[in-house]
Amino acid sequence: IQFLLARKIFEANDLLGILADRLGVTTIHLQRVEPEADLLEILPRDLARDVGCVPIAKMGRILTVAVSNPFDVVKHDDLRLKTGCELRLALALEPQINEAQTIFYERSDTTLSDILDDEDPELQIKEDQESEDVDLSHAGYDETAPVI
């Protein structure tokens, strides 16, 4: 794909369309996608980078991912095993996938850090203090109390 694009034989979108048609997969414009946060948990950043994909949607046990190389069966099998999902592939260019990974996962990190930064003045984190042993042998024992 990169060879054909570098030689300017095809425009990127035209080439994607031709490949998708031949392979029986769909193309996807990642600029129009915003995955749910739970997808980013199912498919962590490191795994997405290793496989070269971006999570798009999940319906039941079917995980839709954008990939730039639909021929990399080994990586797709690894992804199936690690997520426990069947895969549905959508085709996108590698630079688009890299950019989407950066945007999606950084947005996820930012959201989490925003939550952690919004401190509630009512809440205070206490330092670990040495615990003191308490002898409960003299505590009242009531036979009618429910056992938990």
Short mmCIF file of N, CA, C and O in Angstrom, two decimals:
data_model
loop_
_atom_site.label_atom_id
_atom_site.label_comp_id
_atom_site.label_asym_id
_atom_site.label_seq_id
_atom_site.Cartn_x
_atom_site.Cartn_y
_atom_site.Cartn_z
N ILE A 1 0.84 -1.19 0.00
CA ILE A 1 0.00 0.00 0.00
C ILE A 1 0.88 1.25 0.00
O ILE A 1 0.67 2.16 -0.79
N GLN A 2 1.86 1.27 0.91
CA GLN A 2 2.73 2.44 1.02
C GLN A 2 3.51 2.67 -0.27
O GLN A 2 3.74 3.81 -0.67
N PHE A 3 3.91 1.58 -0.93
CA PHE A 3 4.64 1.69 -2.18
C PHE A 3 3.79 2.40 -3.24
O PHE A 3 4.25 3.31 -3.92
N LEU A 4 2.54 1.97 -3.38
CA LEU A 4 1.65 2.57 -4.38
C LEU A 4 1.36 4.03 -4.07
O LEU A 4 1.28 4.86 -4.97
N LEU A 5 1.22 4.34 -2.78
CA LEU A 5 0.96 5.73 -2.39
C LEU A 5 2.19 6.60 -2.59
O LEU A 5 2.08 7.74 -3.04
N ALA A 6 3.36 6.06 -2.28
CA ALA A 6 4.60 6.82 -2.44
C ALA A 6 4.86 7.14 -3.91
O ALA A 6 5.37 8.21 -4.24
N ARG A 7 4.52 6.23 -4.80
CA ARG A 7 4.71 6.43 -6.24
C ARG A 7 3.57 7.25 -6.86
O ARG A 7 3.60 7.52 -8.05
N LYS A 8 2.60 7.60 -6.02
CA LYS A 8 1.44 8.40 -6.45
C LYS A 8 0.69 7.75 -7.61
O LYS A 8 0.19 8.43 -8.51
N ILE A 9 0.65 6.43 -7.56
CA ILE A 9 -0.10 5.68 -8.57
C ILE A 9 -1.60 5.80 -8.29
O ILE A 9 -2.41 5.88 -9.21
N PHE A 10 -1.94 5.81 -7.01
CA PHE A 10 -3.33 5.93 -6.58
C PHE A 10 -3.43 7.00 -5.50
O PHE A 10 -2.49 7.22 -4.74
N GLU A 11 -4.58 7.61 -5.39
CA GLU A 11 -4.89 8.45 -4.23
C GLU A 11 -5.23 7.51 -3.07
O GLU A 11 -5.72 6.40 -3.29
N ALA A 12 -4.99 7.94 -1.85
CA ALA A 12 -5.17 7.09 -0.68
C ALA A 12 -6.59 6.52 -0.58
O ALA A 12 -6.77 5.31 -0.41
N ASN A 13 -7.59 7.37 -0.71
CA ASN A 13 -8.97 6.90 -0.58
C ASN A 13 -9.36 5.96 -1.70
O ASN A 13 -10.11 5.00 -1.48
N ASP A 14 -8.86 6.21 -2.91
CA ASP A 14 -9.15 5.31 -4.04
C ASP A 14 -8.55 3.93 -3.79
O ASP A 14 -9.19 2.91 -4.01
N LEU A 15 -7.31 3.92 -3.33
CA LEU A 15 -6.63 2.65 -3.06
C LEU A 15 -7.33 1.89 -1.95
O LEU A 15 -7.52 0.67 -2.05
N LEU A 16 -7.72 2.58 -0.89
CA LEU A 16 -8.45 1.93 0.19
C LEU A 16 -9.74 1.30 -0.32
O LEU A 16 -10.08 0.17 0.04
N GLY A 17 -10.45 2.03 -1.15
CA GLY A 17 -11.70 1.52 -1.71
C GLY A 17 -11.50 0.27 -2.54
O GLY A 17 -12.25 -0.70 -2.43
N ILE A 18 -10.46 0.27 -3.37
CA ILE A 18 -10.15 -0.89 -4.21
C ILE A 18 -9.80 -2.10 -3.35
O ILE A 18 -10.32 -3.21 -3.56
N LEU A 19 -8.92 -1.89 -2.36
CA LEU A 19 -8.51 -2.99 -1.48
C LEU A 19 -9.69 -3.53 -0.68
O LEU A 19 -9.87 -4.75 -0.56
N ALA A 20 -10.48 -2.64 -0.12
CA ALA A 20 -11.63 -3.05 0.68
C ALA A 20 -12.60 -3.87 -0.16
O ALA A 20 -13.11 -4.90 0.29
N ASP A 21 -12.83 -3.42 -1.39
CA ASP A 21 -13.74 -4.13 -2.28
C ASP A 21 -13.21 -5.53 -2.58
O ASP A 21 -13.96 -6.51 -2.53
N ARG A 22 -11.94 -5.64 -2.88
CA ARG A 22 -11.33 -6.93 -3.21
C ARG A 22 -11.30 -7.88 -2.01
O ARG A 22 -11.42 -9.09 -2.16
N LEU A 23 -11.11 -7.31 -0.81
CA LEU A 23 -11.00 -8.14 0.40
C LEU A 23 -12.33 -8.41 1.08
O LEU A 23 -12.41 -9.21 2.01
N GLY A 24 -13.36 -7.70 0.65
CA GLY A 24 -14.67 -7.89 1.28
C GLY A 24 -14.78 -7.27 2.65
O GLY A 24 -15.52 -7.76 3.51
N VAL A 25 -14.01 -6.21 2.90
CA VAL A 25 -14.11 -5.47 4.16
C VAL A 25 -14.55 -4.05 3.85
O VAL A 25 -14.60 -3.64 2.69
N THR A 26 -14.86 -3.32 4.88
CA THR A 26 -15.28 -1.94 4.70
C THR A 26 -14.13 -0.99 4.99
O THR A 26 -13.18 -1.36 5.68
N THR A 27 -14.21 0.21 4.47
CA THR A 27 -13.23 1.25 4.83
C THR A 27 -13.83 2.09 5.94
O THR A 27 -15.05 2.09 6.14
N ILE A 28 -12.99 2.79 6.65
CA ILE A 28 -13.48 3.63 7.73
C ILE A 28 -12.68 4.93 7.77
O ILE A 28 -11.47 4.93 7.54
N HIS A 29 -13.36 6.02 8.04
CA HIS A 29 -12.73 7.33 8.22
C HIS A 29 -12.61 7.56 9.72
O HIS A 29 -13.59 7.85 10.39
N LEU A 30 -11.41 7.41 10.23
CA LEU A 30 -11.20 7.45 11.68
C LEU A 30 -11.42 8.84 12.28
O LEU A 30 -11.59 8.97 13.48
N GLN A 31 -11.43 9.88 11.43
CA GLN A 31 -11.69 11.22 11.93
C GLN A 31 -13.14 11.34 12.42
O GLN A 31 -13.47 12.21 13.21
N ARG A 32 -14.00 10.45 11.96
CA ARG A 32 -15.42 10.49 12.32
C ARG A 32 -15.78 9.54 13.44
O ARG A 32 -16.95 9.37 13.76
N VAL A 33 -14.79 8.91 14.03
CA VAL A 33 -15.03 7.87 15.04
C VAL A 33 -14.56 8.34 16.40
O VAL A 33 -13.50 8.95 16.53
N GLU A 34 -15.35 8.03 17.41
CA GLU A 34 -14.94 8.26 18.79
C GLU A 34 -15.37 7.04 19.60
O GLU A 34 -16.54 6.89 19.95
N PRO A 35 -14.43 6.14 19.88
CA PRO A 35 -14.80 4.90 20.57
C PRO A 35 -15.20 5.16 22.02
O PRO A 35 -14.73 6.11 22.65
N GLU A 36 -16.07 4.31 22.51
CA GLU A 36 -16.47 4.37 23.92
C GLU A 36 -15.27 4.02 24.80
O GLU A 36 -14.38 3.27 24.39
N ALA A 37 -15.27 4.53 26.01
CA ALA A 37 -14.15 4.31 26.93
C ALA A 37 -13.94 2.83 27.23
O ALA A 37 -12.80 2.38 27.38
N ASP A 38 -15.02 2.05 27.31
CA ASP A 38 -14.87 0.63 27.62
C ASP A 38 -14.12 -0.12 26.52
O ASP A 38 -13.45 -1.12 26.78
N LEU A 39 -14.19 0.37 25.28
CA LEU A 39 -13.43 -0.25 24.19
C LEU A 39 -11.94 -0.08 24.40
O LEU A 39 -11.14 -0.95 24.08
N LEU A 40 -11.55 1.07 24.94
CA LEU A 40 -10.14 1.34 25.18
C LEU A 40 -9.62 0.49 26.33
O LEU A 40 -8.42 0.27 26.45
N GLU A 41 -10.53 0.01 27.19
CA GLU A 41 -10.13 -0.91 28.25
C GLU A 41 -10.02 -2.33 27.71
O GLU A 41 -9.13 -3.08 28.11
N ILE A 42 -10.92 -2.70 26.80
CA ILE A 42 -10.87 -4.03 26.18
C ILE A 42 -9.61 -4.17 25.35
O ILE A 42 -8.98 -5.23 25.32
N LEU A 43 -9.26 -3.09 24.66
CA LEU A 43 -8.09 -3.10 23.77
C LEU A 43 -7.13 -2.02 24.25
O LEU A 43 -7.16 -0.88 23.80
N PRO A 44 -6.26 -2.35 25.22
CA PRO A 44 -5.32 -1.36 25.77
C PRO A 44 -4.36 -0.81 24.71
O PRO A 44 -4.14 -1.43 23.67
N ARG A 45 -3.81 0.34 25.01
CA ARG A 45 -2.92 1.06 24.10
C ARG A 45 -1.78 0.19 23.58
O ARG A 45 -1.51 0.16 22.38
N ASP A 46 -1.08 -0.52 24.46
CA ASP A 46 0.07 -1.32 24.04
C ASP A 46 -0.33 -2.41 23.06
O ASP A 46 0.35 -2.66 22.07
N LEU A 47 -1.45 -3.06 23.32
CA LEU A 47 -1.93 -4.11 22.42
C LEU A 47 -2.34 -3.51 21.08
O LEU A 47 -2.02 -4.05 20.02
N ALA A 48 -3.01 -2.37 21.12
CA ALA A 48 -3.43 -1.70 19.88
C ALA A 48 -2.21 -1.32 19.04
O ALA A 48 -2.20 -1.49 17.82
N ARG A 49 -1.16 -0.82 19.69
CA ARG A 49 0.06 -0.45 18.96
C ARG A 49 0.76 -1.69 18.39
O ARG A 49 1.24 -1.68 17.26
N ASP A 50 0.82 -2.77 19.18
CA ASP A 50 1.47 -4.00 18.71
C ASP A 50 0.76 -4.57 17.48
O ASP A 50 1.41 -5.03 16.55
N VAL A 51 -0.55 -4.55 17.51
CA VAL A 51 -1.33 -5.13 16.42
C VAL A 51 -1.49 -4.15 15.26
O VAL A 51 -1.67 -4.54 14.12
N GLY A 52 -1.41 -2.85 15.56
CA GLY A 52 -1.60 -1.83 14.53
C GLY A 52 -3.06 -1.63 14.21
O GLY A 52 -3.48 -1.64 13.06
N CYS A 53 -3.85 -1.44 15.27
CA CYS A 53 -5.29 -1.29 15.07
C CYS A 53 -5.87 -0.26 16.02
O CYS A 53 -5.20 0.23 16.92
N VAL A 54 -7.14 0.05 15.79
CA VAL A 54 -7.90 0.97 16.64
C VAL A 54 -9.27 0.34 16.87
O VAL A 54 -9.91 -0.09 15.91
N PRO A 55 -9.74 0.30 18.11
CA PRO A 55 -11.08 -0.24 18.35
C PRO A 55 -12.15 0.74 17.86
O PRO A 55 -12.03 1.94 18.06
N ILE A 56 -13.17 0.21 17.21
CA ILE A 56 -14.24 1.04 16.66
C ILE A 56 -15.54 0.82 17.41
O ILE A 56 -16.18 1.75 17.85
N ALA A 57 -15.94 -0.44 17.54
CA ALA A 57 -17.22 -0.76 18.19
C ALA A 57 -17.18 -2.20 18.67
O ALA A 57 -16.38 -3.01 18.21
N LYS A 58 -18.08 -2.50 19.60
CA LYS A 58 -18.23 -3.87 20.07
C LYS A 58 -19.71 -4.16 20.19
O LYS A 58 -20.45 -3.41 20.79
N MET A 59 -20.10 -5.27 19.58
CA MET A 59 -21.49 -5.69 19.64
C MET A 59 -21.49 -7.16 20.03
O MET A 59 -21.06 -8.01 19.24
N GLY A 60 -21.90 -7.44 21.24
CA GLY A 60 -21.82 -8.81 21.74
C GLY A 60 -20.37 -9.23 21.83
O GLY A 60 -19.57 -8.59 22.47
N ARG A 61 -20.04 -10.32 21.15
CA ARG A 61 -18.66 -10.82 21.16
C ARG A 61 -17.89 -10.40 19.92
O ARG A 61 -16.80 -10.89 19.67
N ILE A 62 -18.45 -9.50 19.13
CA ILE A 62 -17.79 -9.06 17.90
C ILE A 62 -17.18 -7.68 18.11
O ILE A 62 -17.88 -6.72 18.41
N LEU A 63 -15.87 -7.61 17.96
CA LEU A 63 -15.12 -6.37 18.11
C LEU A 63 -14.72 -5.88 16.72
O LEU A 63 -14.06 -6.60 15.99
N THR A 64 -15.14 -4.67 16.38
CA THR A 64 -14.76 -4.07 15.10
C THR A 64 -13.52 -3.23 15.33
O THR A 64 -13.50 -2.38 16.22
N VAL A 65 -12.49 -3.51 14.54
CA VAL A 65 -11.23 -2.78 14.65
C VAL A 65 -10.81 -2.28 13.28
O VAL A 65 -11.04 -2.93 12.27
N ALA A 66 -10.22 -1.09 13.26
CA ALA A 66 -9.62 -0.55 12.03
C ALA A 66 -8.19 -1.05 11.97
O ALA A 66 -7.45 -0.97 12.96
N VAL A 67 -7.80 -1.58 10.82
CA VAL A 67 -6.45 -2.08 10.61
C VAL A 67 -5.92 -1.54 9.29
O VAL A 67 -6.69 -1.20 8.39
N SER A 68 -4.61 -1.46 9.20
CA SER A 68 -4.01 -1.05 7.92
C SER A 68 -3.52 -2.26 7.14
O SER A 68 -3.31 -2.19 5.94
N ASN A 69 -3.34 -3.38 7.83
CA ASN A 69 -2.86 -4.59 7.17
C ASN A 69 -3.81 -5.76 7.48
O ASN A 69 -3.63 -6.48 8.46
N PRO A 70 -4.82 -5.95 6.64
CA PRO A 70 -5.77 -7.03 6.89
C PRO A 70 -5.19 -8.43 6.65
O PRO A 70 -5.83 -9.42 6.95
N PHE A 71 -3.96 -8.50 6.13
CA PHE A 71 -3.33 -9.79 5.82
C PHE A 71 -2.54 -10.35 6.99
O PHE A 71 -2.07 -11.49 6.93
N ASP A 72 -2.36 -9.59 8.07
CA ASP A 72 -1.54 -10.03 9.19
C ASP A 72 -2.36 -10.93 10.12
O ASP A 72 -2.77 -10.54 11.22
N VAL A 73 -2.57 -12.15 9.68
CA VAL A 73 -3.42 -13.10 10.38
C VAL A 73 -2.88 -13.43 11.77
O VAL A 73 -3.65 -13.60 12.72
N VAL A 74 -1.58 -13.50 11.92
CA VAL A 74 -0.97 -13.84 13.20
C VAL A 74 -1.33 -12.79 14.26
O VAL A 74 -1.75 -13.12 15.37
N LYS A 75 -1.19 -11.52 13.91
CA LYS A 75 -1.54 -10.46 14.86
C LYS A 75 -3.03 -10.44 15.15
O LYS A 75 -3.45 -10.20 16.28
N HIS A 76 -3.84 -10.71 14.17
CA HIS A 76 -5.29 -10.72 14.38
C HIS A 76 -5.69 -11.89 15.28
O HIS A 76 -6.57 -11.74 16.13
N ASP A 77 -5.04 -13.05 15.11
CA ASP A 77 -5.31 -14.18 15.99
C ASP A 77 -4.90 -13.86 17.42
O ASP A 77 -5.60 -14.20 18.38
N ASP A 78 -3.77 -13.19 17.58
CA ASP A 78 -3.31 -12.77 18.89
C ASP A 78 -4.33 -11.82 19.54
O ASP A 78 -4.66 -11.96 20.71
N LEU A 79 -4.85 -10.91 18.74
CA LEU A 79 -5.86 -9.97 19.23
C LEU A 79 -7.13 -10.71 19.65
O LEU A 79 -7.72 -10.41 20.69
N ARG A 80 -7.54 -11.69 18.87
CA ARG A 80 -8.72 -12.51 19.20
C ARG A 80 -8.53 -13.19 20.56
O ARG A 80 -9.43 -13.18 21.40
N LEU A 81 -7.37 -13.78 20.74
CA LEU A 81 -7.10 -14.49 21.99
C LEU A 81 -7.07 -13.56 23.19
O LEU A 81 -7.61 -13.86 24.24
N LYS A 82 -6.42 -12.42 23.03
CA LYS A 82 -6.26 -11.49 24.16
C LYS A 82 -7.54 -10.75 24.52
O LYS A 82 -7.73 -10.38 25.67
N THR A 83 -8.42 -10.52 23.55
CA THR A 83 -9.67 -9.81 23.85
C THR A 83 -10.83 -10.77 24.09
O THR A 83 -11.84 -10.37 24.67
N GLY A 84 -10.70 -12.01 23.63
CA GLY A 84 -11.80 -12.96 23.76
C GLY A 84 -12.95 -12.65 22.82
O GLY A 84 -14.06 -13.13 23.02
N CYS A 85 -12.68 -11.86 21.79
CA CYS A 85 -13.72 -11.44 20.84
C CYS A 85 -13.41 -11.93 19.43
O CYS A 85 -12.26 -12.10 19.07
N GLU A 86 -14.47 -12.12 18.67
CA GLU A 86 -14.31 -12.32 17.23
C GLU A 86 -14.06 -10.95 16.62
O GLU A 86 -14.55 -9.95 17.13
N LEU A 87 -13.31 -10.90 15.54
CA LEU A 87 -12.96 -9.61 14.95
C LEU A 87 -13.73 -9.34 13.67
O LEU A 87 -13.95 -10.24 12.87
N ARG A 88 -14.08 -8.11 13.49
CA ARG A 88 -14.60 -7.59 12.23
C ARG A 88 -13.63 -6.49 11.83
O ARG A 88 -13.43 -5.53 12.58
N LEU A 89 -13.02 -6.63 10.67
CA LEU A 89 -11.99 -5.69 10.25
C LEU A 89 -12.56 -4.57 9.39
O LEU A 89 -13.43 -4.81 8.55
N ALA A 90 -12.05 -3.38 9.62
CA ALA A 90 -12.32 -2.23 8.76
C ALA A 90 -10.96 -1.71 8.33
O ALA A 90 -10.00 -1.74 9.09
N LEU A 91 -10.87 -1.23 7.11
CA LEU A 91 -9.59 -0.84 6.53
C LEU A 91 -9.36 0.66 6.64
O LEU A 91 -10.24 1.46 6.34
N ALA A 92 -8.15 1.02 7.09
CA ALA A 92 -7.73 2.43 7.16
C ALA A 92 -6.23 2.47 6.87
O ALA A 92 -5.55 1.45 6.95
N LEU A 93 -5.74 3.65 6.54
CA LEU A 93 -4.30 3.80 6.29
C LEU A 93 -3.53 3.83 7.60
O LEU A 93 -4.02 4.31 8.62
N GLU A 94 -2.30 3.33 7.56
CA GLU A 94 -1.46 3.26 8.76
C GLU A 94 -1.28 4.62 9.44
O GLU A 94 -1.40 4.70 10.67
N PRO A 95 -0.99 5.71 8.71
CA PRO A 95 -0.86 7.00 9.39
C PRO A 95 -2.15 7.44 10.10
O PRO A 95 -2.10 8.03 11.17
N GLN A 96 -3.30 7.10 9.52
CA GLN A 96 -4.58 7.43 10.16
C GLN A 96 -4.76 6.62 11.44
O GLN A 96 -5.25 7.14 12.44
N ILE A 97 -4.35 5.36 11.41
CA ILE A 97 -4.46 4.52 12.60
C ILE A 97 -3.53 5.03 13.70
O ILE A 97 -3.93 5.15 14.85
N ASN A 98 -2.30 5.38 13.34
CA ASN A 98 -1.36 5.91 14.34
C ASN A 98 -1.88 7.19 14.97
O ASN A 98 -1.80 7.38 16.18
N GLU A 99 -2.43 8.07 14.14
CA GLU A 99 -2.98 9.32 14.65
C GLU A 99 -4.18 9.06 15.55
O GLU A 99 -4.31 9.67 16.62
N ALA A 100 -5.05 8.16 15.13
CA ALA A 100 -6.24 7.84 15.92
C ALA A 100 -5.85 7.21 17.26
O ALA A 100 -6.45 7.54 18.30
N GLN A 101 -4.84 6.35 17.27
CA GLN A 101 -4.38 5.77 18.54
C GLN A 101 -3.93 6.86 19.50
O GLN A 101 -4.30 6.86 20.67
N THR A 102 -3.15 7.78 18.99
CA THR A 102 -2.66 8.88 19.82
C THR A 102 -3.83 9.69 20.37
O THR A 102 -3.90 9.94 21.58
N ILE A 103 -4.75 10.06 19.51
CA ILE A 103 -5.88 10.89 19.93
C ILE A 103 -6.78 10.15 20.92
O ILE A 103 -7.11 10.66 21.98
N PHE A 104 -7.19 8.92 20.58
CA PHE A 104 -8.13 8.17 21.41
C PHE A 104 -7.56 7.88 22.79
O PHE A 104 -8.22 8.10 23.80
N TYR A 105 -6.34 7.37 22.82
CA TYR A 105 -5.78 6.95 24.11
C TYR A 105 -5.32 8.15 24.94
O TYR A 105 -5.41 8.10 26.16
N GLU A 106 -4.86 9.23 24.31
CA GLU A 106 -4.51 10.42 25.09
C GLU A 106 -5.77 11.07 25.66
O GLU A 106 -5.75 11.56 26.77
N ARG A 107 -6.84 11.08 24.89
CA ARG A 107 -8.11 11.63 25.38
C ARG A 107 -8.58 10.83 26.58
O ARG A 107 -9.04 11.37 27.57
N SER A 108 -8.43 9.52 26.51
CA SER A 108 -8.81 8.65 27.62
C SER A 108 -7.96 8.95 28.85
O SER A 108 -8.47 9.05 29.96
N ASP A 109 -6.64 9.12 28.66
CA ASP A 109 -5.75 9.46 29.77
C ASP A 109 -6.10 10.82 30.36
O ASP A 109 -6.09 11.01 31.56
N THR A 110 -6.42 11.78 29.49
CA THR A 110 -6.76 13.13 29.95
C THR A 110 -8.03 13.09 30.79
O THR A 110 -8.11 13.72 31.84
N THR A 111 -9.02 12.35 30.34
CA THR A 111 -10.27 12.26 31.09
C THR A 111 -10.02 11.69 32.47
O THR A 111 -10.52 12.22 33.45
N LEU A 112 -9.21 10.64 32.56
CA LEU A 112 -8.91 10.06 33.85
C LEU A 112 -8.14 11.03 34.74
O LEU A 112 -8.46 11.20 35.91
N SER A 113 -7.16 11.73 34.17
CA SER A 113 -6.39 12.66 34.99
C SER A 113 -7.25 13.86 35.40
O SER A 113 -7.07 14.39 36.49
N ASP A 114 -8.20 14.26 34.55
CA ASP A 114 -9.12 15.34 34.93
C ASP A 114 -9.96 14.93 36.14
O ASP A 114 -10.17 15.71 37.06
N ILE A 115 -10.41 13.69 36.13
CA ILE A 115 -11.21 13.20 37.25
C ILE A 115 -10.37 13.19 38.52
O ILE A 115 -10.81 13.61 39.58
N LEU A 116 -9.14 12.73 38.40
CA LEU A 116 -8.27 12.66 39.57
C LEU A 116 -7.85 14.05 40.04
O LEU A 116 -7.62 14.25 41.23
N ASP A 117 -7.75 15.01 39.12
CA ASP A 117 -7.36 16.36 39.49
C ASP A 117 -8.49 17.15 40.16
O ASP A 117 -8.25 18.08 40.91
N ASP A 118 -9.73 16.78 39.88
CA ASP A 118 -10.87 17.47 40.48
C ASP A 118 -11.05 17.00 41.90
O ASP A 118 -11.88 16.16 42.22
N GLU A 119 -10.24 17.54 42.78
CA GLU A 119 -10.29 17.13 44.17
C GLU A 119 -11.51 17.71 44.85
O GLU A 119 -11.91 18.85 44.62
N ASP A 120 -12.10 16.94 45.70
CA ASP A 120 -13.20 17.40 46.53
C ASP A 120 -12.57 17.85 47.83
O ASP A 120 -11.92 17.07 48.52
N PRO A 121 -12.76 19.12 48.21
CA PRO A 121 -12.14 19.61 49.44
C PRO A 121 -12.61 18.85 50.67
O PRO A 121 -11.95 18.84 51.69
N GLU A 122 -13.77 18.19 50.57
CA GLU A 122 -14.28 17.42 51.70
C GLU A 122 -13.49 16.13 51.90
O GLU A 122 -13.46 15.57 52.98
N LEU A 123 -12.86 15.66 50.80
CA LEU A 123 -12.11 14.41 50.88
C LEU A 123 -10.67 14.71 51.23
O LEU A 123 -10.07 15.62 50.71
N GLN A 124 -10.12 13.90 52.08
CA GLN A 124 -8.73 14.03 52.44
C GLN A 124 -8.09 12.66 52.39
O GLN A 124 -8.67 11.68 52.84
N ILE A 125 -6.91 12.60 51.84
CA ILE A 125 -6.17 11.35 51.82
C ILE A 125 -5.26 11.35 53.03
O ILE A 125 -4.48 12.27 53.24
N LYS A 126 -5.40 10.32 53.84
CA LYS A 126 -4.60 10.24 55.06
C LYS A 126 -3.39 9.35 54.81
O LYS A 126 -3.47 8.37 54.10
N GLU A 127 -2.30 9.74 55.38
CA GLU A 127 -1.08 8.96 55.29
C GLU A 127 -1.28 7.66 56.04
O GLU A 127 -2.07 7.57 56.97
N ASP A 128 -0.54 6.63 55.62
CA ASP A 128 -0.58 5.36 56.35
C ASP A 128 -0.09 5.61 57.76
O ASP A 128 0.95 6.21 57.98
N GLN A 129 -0.87 5.17 58.68
CA GLN A 129 -0.48 5.30 60.08
C GLN A 129 -0.31 3.89 60.61
O GLN A 129 -0.94 2.95 60.14
N GLU A 130 0.57 3.77 61.59
CA GLU A 130 0.76 2.45 62.15
C GLU A 130 -0.53 2.03 62.82
O GLU A 130 -1.15 2.78 63.56
N SER A 131 -0.96 0.81 62.51
CA SER A 131 -2.20 0.34 63.11
C SER A 131 -1.91 -0.18 64.50
O SER A 131 -0.84 -0.69 64.79
N GLU A 132 -2.91 -0.03 65.31
CA GLU A 132 -2.73 -0.51 66.67
C GLU A 132 -3.58 -1.74 66.84
O GLU A 132 -4.70 -1.82 66.35
N ASP A 133 -3.01 -2.77 67.44
CA ASP A 133 -3.72 -4.02 67.64
C ASP A 133 -4.78 -3.82 68.71
O ASP A 133 -4.55 -3.20 69.74
N VAL A 134 -5.96 -4.36 68.44
CA VAL A 134 -7.07 -4.24 69.38
C VAL A 134 -7.44 -5.63 69.84
O VAL A 134 -7.62 -6.54 69.02
N ASP A 135 -7.55 -5.81 71.13
CA ASP A 135 -7.92 -7.10 71.70
C ASP A 135 -9.43 -7.18 71.74
O ASP A 135 -10.09 -6.42 72.45
N LEU A 136 -9.99 -8.10 70.98
CA LEU A 136 -11.44 -8.25 70.91
C LEU A 136 -11.95 -9.40 71.79
O LEU A 136 -13.14 -9.70 71.77
N SER A 137 -11.08 -9.99 72.55
CA SER A 137 -11.49 -11.14 73.37
C SER A 137 -12.48 -10.73 74.45
O SER A 137 -13.26 -11.54 74.92
N HIS A 138 -12.47 -9.47 74.87
CA HIS A 138 -13.39 -9.01 75.90
C HIS A 138 -14.61 -8.31 75.31
O HIS A 138 -15.44 -7.79 76.04
N ALA A 139 -14.71 -8.31 74.01
CA ALA A 139 -15.85 -7.66 73.37
C ALA A 139 -17.10 -8.48 73.65
O ALA A 139 -17.06 -9.69 73.84
N GLY A 140 -18.23 -7.80 73.73
CA GLY A 140 -19.50 -8.47 74.02
C GLY A 140 -19.82 -9.49 72.95
O GLY A 140 -19.62 -9.28 71.79
N TYR A 141 -20.35 -10.64 73.40
CA TYR A 141 -20.72 -11.71 72.49
C TYR A 141 -22.20 -11.96 72.68
O TYR A 141 -22.65 -12.23 73.78
N ASP A 142 -22.95 -11.88 71.62
CA ASP A 142 -24.39 -12.05 71.70
C ASP A 142 -24.76 -13.23 70.81
O ASP A 142 -24.57 -13.17 69.59
N GLU A 143 -25.27 -14.31 71.41
CA GLU A 143 -25.60 -15.52 70.65
C GLU A 143 -26.75 -15.28 69.68
O GLU A 143 -26.94 -16.03 68.73
N THR A 144 -27.56 -14.25 69.90
CA THR A 144 -28.71 -14.00 69.03
C THR A 144 -28.34 -13.14 67.83
O THR A 144 -29.13 -12.99 66.93
N ALA A 145 -27.12 -12.62 67.83
CA ALA A 145 -26.70 -11.78 66.72
C ALA A 145 -26.50 -12.65 65.48
O ALA A 145 -26.02 -13.77 65.58
N PRO A 146 -26.86 -12.12 64.32
CA PRO A 146 -26.67 -12.91 63.09
C PRO A 146 -25.20 -13.09 62.76
O PRO A 146 -24.39 -12.21 63.05
N VAL A 147 -24.88 -14.20 62.18
CA VAL A 147 -23.52 -14.48 61.78
C VAL A 147 -23.32 -13.92 60.38
O VAL A 147 -24.13 -14.14 59.49
N ILE A 148 -22.26 -13.19 60.19
CA ILE A 148 -22.01 -12.58 58.88
C ILE A 148 -20.81 -13.22 58.26
O ILE A 148 -19.82 -13.44 58.86
#
